[in-house]
Amino acid sequence: MFKKKALRINTYLGYGTNELFCATGRALEDENIDFSTNQNVFKTLRNIYRQFESDEIRNTSIELRLPNGRIIETSTDHEGYYHLELEISTLSKHVDKTGWISYIVSYKEEKFKKEISSKNHFSSQMLIPSEQAEFGVISDIDDTILHTGVASFFKWRVIANTFFKNFDKRTAIEGTVKFYKKLHSGKSDTPINPFFYVSNSPWNLYDYLSAFFKKNHFPKGPILLRDFRTPFDKTPKPKMPHKQSEILNLLKMYPKMRFILIGDSGEKDADIYTKIAEEYPDRILAIYLRNVQHRRKEKRIQKIINSFNVCPILLIRTSDEAIQNAKELGFIH
């Protein structure tokens, strides 16, 4: 008889407001994934495989315990995810100095007593942007801050980089941390401008990307990924691209906040960002696109830029170019 695996809850950093508590995560079997540093190729490949292979815990009850002791009950869906939005008027009392609310997520079901006896407390946090924030920053991840290779032929570099390199072997694109920290502090020199990271990568890579962000000291912020779809997935496909949907959600969540959008020229960032800026002309301060050195894609992006005049848009080769432009536009010192 096979021994039952322990369970865990993968909690994702979220965002909300002083009156709206939001939480997202996924209940899974614990595959005992080790994200320590200096791992060889075999261990890295095993970790990535386990992240994709892990079995979800469907339609089960979980509890969220807020700092004030209040317990909120919800349940996972058929893929093990939980998505919670609840109006609570006292959230601002529990925000720390950096804008985060901490809470605990636990399994409720008695039938999992043996599997969760060792650990049934999984911590998470929700961001409430400061009212003093000058702007928010929404950034792509792949080939914008992390060398990925989404523009490579058949995306072979994506596979090689993700599956055969541990997070500590991956390098941030030169100058991005410096640029992002400057935007985080803005002109006030106080790190309160919120960051949101959007990627087409699946939620299965959340821990991997989170470890990379921490190692490289990027400004802390929610990492907004998407569900991993298989060729046999029968659920309806999203009506709009994932990045577009997430950015629109942020614009609705924070109607008084303006944003800087950062992406690259490798995929559809220019199309999505300019479309959103045209729809919300007073909300987007600037668009920065990193040049991925792909001649055909660069020509296409340049055409988009030449016909766009809603807000400043810049195709950059180095982070220093972006920093200089951000100074000229008055976003940073």
Coordinates of C-alpha atoms in Angstrom, one line a residue:
M1 CA 0.0 0.0 0.0
F2 CA 1.4 3.4 -1.0
K3 CA 1.9 6.0 1.7
K4 CA -0.2 9.1 1.2
K5 CA 1.8 12.2 0.5
A6 CA 1.7 15.2 2.8
L7 CA -0.3 18.2 1.7
R8 CA 0.6 21.9 1.2
I9 CA -1.1 25.1 0.2
N10 CA 0.8 27.2 -2.3
T11 CA -0.1 30.8 -1.3
Y12 CA 0.4 33.6 -3.8
L13 CA 1.2 37.2 -2.9
G14 CA -2.0 39.2 -3.7
Y15 CA -3.3 42.7 -3.8
G16 CA -6.4 44.5 -2.5
T17 CA -7.6 47.7 -0.9
N18 CA -8.4 49.1 2.5
E19 CA -11.9 47.7 2.1
L20 CA -11.4 44.6 -0.1
F21 CA -9.5 41.5 1.0
C22 CA -8.3 39.3 -1.9
A23 CA -6.5 35.9 -1.7
T24 CA -5.4 33.4 -4.3
G25 CA -3.6 30.1 -3.9
R26 CA -3.6 26.4 -4.7
A27 CA -4.0 23.2 -2.6
L28 CA -1.6 20.5 -3.7
E29 CA 0.2 17.3 -2.7
D30 CA 3.6 18.2 -1.2
E31 CA 6.2 17.0 -3.7
N32 CA 9.0 18.1 -1.3
I33 CA 10.5 20.5 -3.8
D34 CA 13.9 21.8 -2.7
F35 CA 14.9 25.3 -4.0
S36 CA 18.2 25.5 -2.3
T37 CA 21.1 27.0 -4.2
N38 CA 23.9 25.4 -6.2
Q39 CA 21.9 22.5 -7.5
N40 CA 23.0 20.4 -10.4
V41 CA 21.0 19.9 -13.7
F42 CA 19.4 16.7 -12.5
K43 CA 18.0 18.2 -9.3
T44 CA 16.8 21.3 -11.2
L45 CA 15.0 19.1 -13.8
R46 CA 13.5 17.0 -11.0
N47 CA 12.2 20.2 -9.2
I48 CA 10.6 21.6 -12.3
Y49 CA 9.0 18.2 -13.1
R50 CA 7.6 17.9 -9.6
Q51 CA 6.1 21.4 -9.9
F52 CA 4.2 20.4 -13.1
E53 CA 3.4 16.9 -11.9
S54 CA 2.0 17.8 -8.4
D55 CA -1.6 16.7 -7.9
E56 CA -4.2 19.3 -6.9
I57 CA -6.6 18.9 -3.9
R58 CA -10.0 19.6 -5.4
N59 CA -13.2 20.9 -3.9
T60 CA -11.9 21.0 -0.3
S61 CA -12.6 23.5 2.4
I62 CA -9.8 25.8 3.6
E63 CA -9.6 28.5 6.2
L64 CA -7.9 31.9 6.1
R65 CA -7.0 33.5 9.5
L66 CA -6.6 37.3 9.4
P67 CA -4.4 39.4 11.8
N68 CA -7.5 40.3 13.9
G69 CA -8.3 36.6 14.5
R70 CA -11.2 36.5 12.0
I71 CA -11.5 33.2 10.2
I72 CA -12.8 33.1 6.6
E73 CA -13.9 29.9 5.0
T74 CA -13.7 29.1 1.3
S75 CA -13.0 26.1 -0.9
T76 CA -10.8 25.0 -3.8
D77 CA -12.2 24.5 -7.3
H78 CA -11.8 21.5 -9.6
E79 CA -8.1 22.4 -10.2
G80 CA -7.3 23.0 -6.6
Y81 CA -7.3 26.8 -6.8
Y82 CA -9.0 29.2 -4.4
H83 CA -9.9 32.8 -5.3
L84 CA -11.4 34.9 -2.6
E85 CA -12.7 38.5 -2.6
L86 CA -14.4 39.8 0.5
E87 CA -15.3 43.3 1.7
I88 CA -13.8 44.0 5.1
S89 CA -13.8 47.6 6.5
T90 CA -10.9 47.2 9.0
L91 CA -8.0 46.1 6.8
S92 CA -6.0 49.3 7.1
K93 CA -5.4 48.6 10.8
H94 CA -3.3 45.6 9.9
V95 CA -1.0 46.9 7.2
D96 CA 2.7 46.9 8.0
K97 CA 5.1 49.7 7.2
T98 CA 5.8 48.3 3.7
G99 CA 2.1 48.0 2.8
W100 CA 1.5 44.3 3.4
I101 CA -1.1 42.4 5.4
S102 CA -0.1 39.0 6.6
Y103 CA -2.5 36.1 7.0
I104 CA -2.5 32.3 7.5
V105 CA -4.1 29.6 5.2
S106 CA -5.0 26.1 6.5
Y107 CA -6.9 23.0 5.5
K108 CA -10.2 22.4 7.3
E109 CA -11.1 18.9 6.3
E110 CA -10.8 16.3 9.0
K111 CA -10.2 13.6 6.4
F112 CA -6.8 15.1 5.8
K113 CA -5.8 14.8 9.4
K114 CA -2.9 12.4 8.8
E115 CA -1.5 14.3 5.8
I116 CA -1.5 17.7 7.5
S117 CA -0.6 16.8 11.1
S118 CA 3.0 18.1 10.7
K119 CA 2.2 21.4 9.2
N120 CA -1.2 23.1 8.5
H121 CA -0.2 26.8 8.6
F122 CA 0.8 28.4 5.3
S123 CA 1.6 32.1 5.4
S124 CA 0.8 34.7 2.7
Q125 CA 0.4 38.4 2.3
M126 CA -1.7 40.9 0.5
L127 CA -0.5 44.3 -0.8
I128 CA -2.4 47.5 -0.1
P129 CA -0.6 50.3 -2.0
S130 CA 0.1 53.5 -0.1
E131 CA -2.1 56.5 -0.7
Q132 CA 1.2 58.4 -1.0
A133 CA 2.3 56.3 -4.0
E134 CA 3.2 58.4 -7.0
F135 CA 2.4 55.6 -9.5
G136 CA 2.4 51.9 -9.9
V137 CA 4.6 49.7 -12.1
I138 CA 3.4 46.7 -14.1
S139 CA 6.2 44.7 -15.5
D140 CA 6.5 41.6 -17.7
I141 CA 9.0 39.0 -16.6
D142 CA 10.2 36.9 -19.5
D143 CA 13.0 38.7 -21.4
T144 CA 12.1 41.9 -19.6
I145 CA 13.9 41.2 -16.3
L146 CA 14.9 37.6 -16.8
H147 CA 16.7 36.1 -19.8
T148 CA 14.2 33.6 -21.1
G149 CA 14.3 33.4 -24.9
V150 CA 10.6 33.7 -25.8
A151 CA 11.6 35.1 -29.2
S152 CA 13.9 32.2 -30.0
F153 CA 13.1 29.6 -32.7
F154 CA 10.5 27.2 -31.4
K155 CA 11.2 28.8 -28.0
W156 CA 14.0 26.3 -27.3
R157 CA 15.8 28.7 -25.0
V158 CA 12.7 28.9 -22.8
I159 CA 12.9 25.2 -22.3
A160 CA 16.6 25.1 -21.7
N161 CA 16.6 28.0 -19.3
T162 CA 13.6 27.0 -17.3
F163 CA 14.1 23.2 -17.0
F164 CA 17.9 22.9 -16.8
K165 CA 18.9 26.0 -14.8
N166 CA 18.2 26.5 -11.2
F167 CA 16.9 29.9 -10.2
D168 CA 20.3 30.9 -8.7
K169 CA 22.0 30.2 -12.1
R170 CA 19.6 32.6 -13.9
T171 CA 20.7 36.2 -14.4
A172 CA 18.6 39.3 -14.2
I173 CA 18.9 41.5 -17.3
E174 CA 21.7 44.0 -16.6
G175 CA 20.5 47.2 -14.8
T176 CA 16.9 46.1 -14.3
V177 CA 17.2 45.8 -10.5
K178 CA 18.7 49.3 -10.3
F179 CA 16.0 50.8 -12.6
Y180 CA 13.2 49.1 -10.7
K181 CA 14.5 50.2 -7.3
K182 CA 14.6 53.8 -8.6
L183 CA 11.0 53.5 -9.8
H184 CA 10.0 51.9 -6.5
S185 CA 11.2 55.0 -4.7
G186 CA 10.2 57.5 -7.3
K187 CA 10.9 61.2 -6.6
S188 CA 10.0 60.8 -2.9
D189 CA 13.0 58.5 -2.3
T190 CA 10.6 56.3 -0.3
P191 CA 10.0 52.7 -1.6
I192 CA 6.3 52.8 -1.7
N193 CA 5.4 52.8 -5.4
P194 CA 3.8 49.3 -5.9
F195 CA 5.1 46.7 -8.3
F196 CA 3.1 44.0 -10.1
Y197 CA 4.8 41.3 -12.2
V198 CA 2.8 39.7 -15.0
S199 CA 3.8 36.7 -17.1
N200 CA 2.4 34.1 -19.4
S201 CA 4.3 31.5 -17.4
P202 CA 2.0 29.0 -15.5
W203 CA 1.4 29.1 -11.7
N204 CA 3.5 25.9 -11.5
L205 CA 6.6 28.1 -11.8
Y206 CA 5.6 30.5 -9.0
D207 CA 8.0 29.2 -6.4
Y208 CA 10.9 29.2 -8.9
L209 CA 10.2 32.8 -10.0
S210 CA 9.7 34.0 -6.4
A211 CA 13.0 32.6 -5.4
F212 CA 14.7 34.3 -8.4
F213 CA 13.1 37.7 -7.4
K214 CA 14.2 37.4 -3.8
K215 CA 17.8 36.4 -4.7
N216 CA 18.1 39.4 -7.0
H217 CA 16.4 41.9 -4.7
F218 CA 13.7 43.1 -7.0
P219 CA 11.0 45.2 -5.4
K220 CA 8.5 42.9 -3.7
G221 CA 5.2 42.6 -5.5
P222 CA 2.5 40.1 -6.6
I223 CA 3.5 37.7 -9.4
L224 CA 0.5 37.2 -11.6
L225 CA 0.8 34.0 -13.6
R226 CA -1.8 31.9 -15.5
D227 CA -3.3 28.4 -15.4
F228 CA -1.3 25.8 -17.2
R229 CA -3.5 24.6 -20.1
T230 CA -2.9 21.1 -21.6
P231 CA -4.0 20.1 -25.2
F232 CA -6.8 18.2 -23.5
D233 CA -8.1 21.1 -21.5
K234 CA -11.9 21.5 -22.1
T235 CA -12.4 24.6 -20.1
P236 CA -13.3 27.7 -22.2
K237 CA -10.2 29.7 -23.4
P238 CA -9.9 33.2 -22.0
K239 CA -11.5 35.9 -24.1
M240 CA -8.5 38.2 -24.0
P241 CA -4.7 37.7 -23.4
H242 CA -3.7 37.0 -19.9
K243 CA -1.5 40.1 -19.5
Q244 CA -4.2 42.4 -20.8
S245 CA -6.7 40.9 -18.4
E246 CA -4.4 41.3 -15.4
I247 CA -3.5 44.9 -16.3
L248 CA -7.2 45.8 -16.7
N249 CA -7.9 44.2 -13.3
L250 CA -5.3 46.4 -11.7
L251 CA -6.7 49.6 -13.4
K252 CA -10.1 48.8 -12.0
M253 CA -8.8 47.9 -8.6
Y254 CA -7.0 51.2 -8.3
P255 CA -9.0 53.7 -10.3
K256 CA -7.0 56.7 -9.0
M257 CA -3.5 55.3 -9.7
R258 CA -1.5 55.8 -12.8
F259 CA 0.9 53.2 -14.1
I260 CA 4.2 52.7 -15.9
L261 CA 4.2 49.6 -18.2
I262 CA 7.4 47.6 -18.8
G263 CA 7.8 44.8 -21.3
D264 CA 9.9 43.7 -24.3
S265 CA 9.7 43.5 -28.1
G266 CA 9.7 39.7 -28.2
E267 CA 6.0 38.9 -28.1
K268 CA 2.8 41.0 -27.9
D269 CA 3.6 43.5 -25.1
A270 CA 3.6 46.5 -27.5
D271 CA 0.2 45.5 -28.9
I272 CA -1.3 45.0 -25.5
Y273 CA 0.2 48.0 -23.7
T274 CA -0.6 50.5 -26.5
K275 CA -4.2 49.2 -26.7
I276 CA -4.7 49.7 -23.0
A277 CA -3.1 53.1 -23.1
E278 CA -5.5 54.1 -25.9
E279 CA -8.4 52.8 -23.8
Y280 CA -7.2 54.5 -20.7
P281 CA -5.2 57.5 -22.0
D282 CA -5.0 59.3 -18.6
R283 CA -3.9 56.2 -16.6
I284 CA -0.7 55.1 -18.4
L285 CA 2.3 57.4 -17.8
A286 CA 4.8 55.7 -20.0
I287 CA 5.7 52.4 -21.8
Y288 CA 9.2 50.9 -21.8
L289 CA 10.0 48.0 -24.1
R290 CA 13.3 46.1 -24.0
N291 CA 14.7 45.3 -27.4
V292 CA 15.3 41.6 -27.6
Q293 CA 17.6 42.0 -30.7
H294 CA 15.3 40.3 -33.2
R295 CA 15.4 42.3 -36.4
R296 CA 12.0 41.3 -37.8
K297 CA 10.2 41.9 -34.4
E298 CA 12.1 45.2 -33.9
K299 CA 10.8 46.5 -37.3
R300 CA 7.2 45.6 -36.3
I301 CA 7.5 47.2 -32.9
Q302 CA 9.0 50.4 -34.4
K303 CA 5.9 50.7 -36.7
I304 CA 3.7 50.5 -33.6
I305 CA 5.8 53.1 -31.8
N306 CA 5.8 55.5 -34.8
S307 CA 2.0 55.5 -35.0
F308 CA 1.4 55.8 -31.3
N309 CA 1.1 59.2 -29.5
V310 CA -1.0 58.6 -26.4
C311 CA 1.9 58.5 -23.9
P312 CA 5.7 58.3 -24.0
I313 CA 6.9 54.9 -25.4
L314 CA 10.5 53.9 -25.7
L315 CA 12.3 50.9 -27.2
I316 CA 15.4 50.5 -25.0
R317 CA 18.6 48.5 -25.4
T318 CA 19.9 49.2 -21.9
S319 CA 18.4 50.0 -18.5
D320 CA 20.5 53.1 -18.4
E321 CA 18.5 54.4 -21.4
A322 CA 15.3 53.8 -19.4
I323 CA 16.7 55.4 -16.3
Q324 CA 17.7 58.5 -18.2
N325 CA 14.3 58.8 -19.8
A326 CA 12.5 58.3 -16.5
K327 CA 14.6 61.2 -15.1
E328 CA 13.7 63.4 -18.0
L329 CA 10.0 62.6 -17.5
G330 CA 10.2 63.3 -13.8
F331 CA 9.5 59.8 -12.5
I332 CA 12.8 59.5 -10.6
H333 CA 15.7 61.6 -9.4

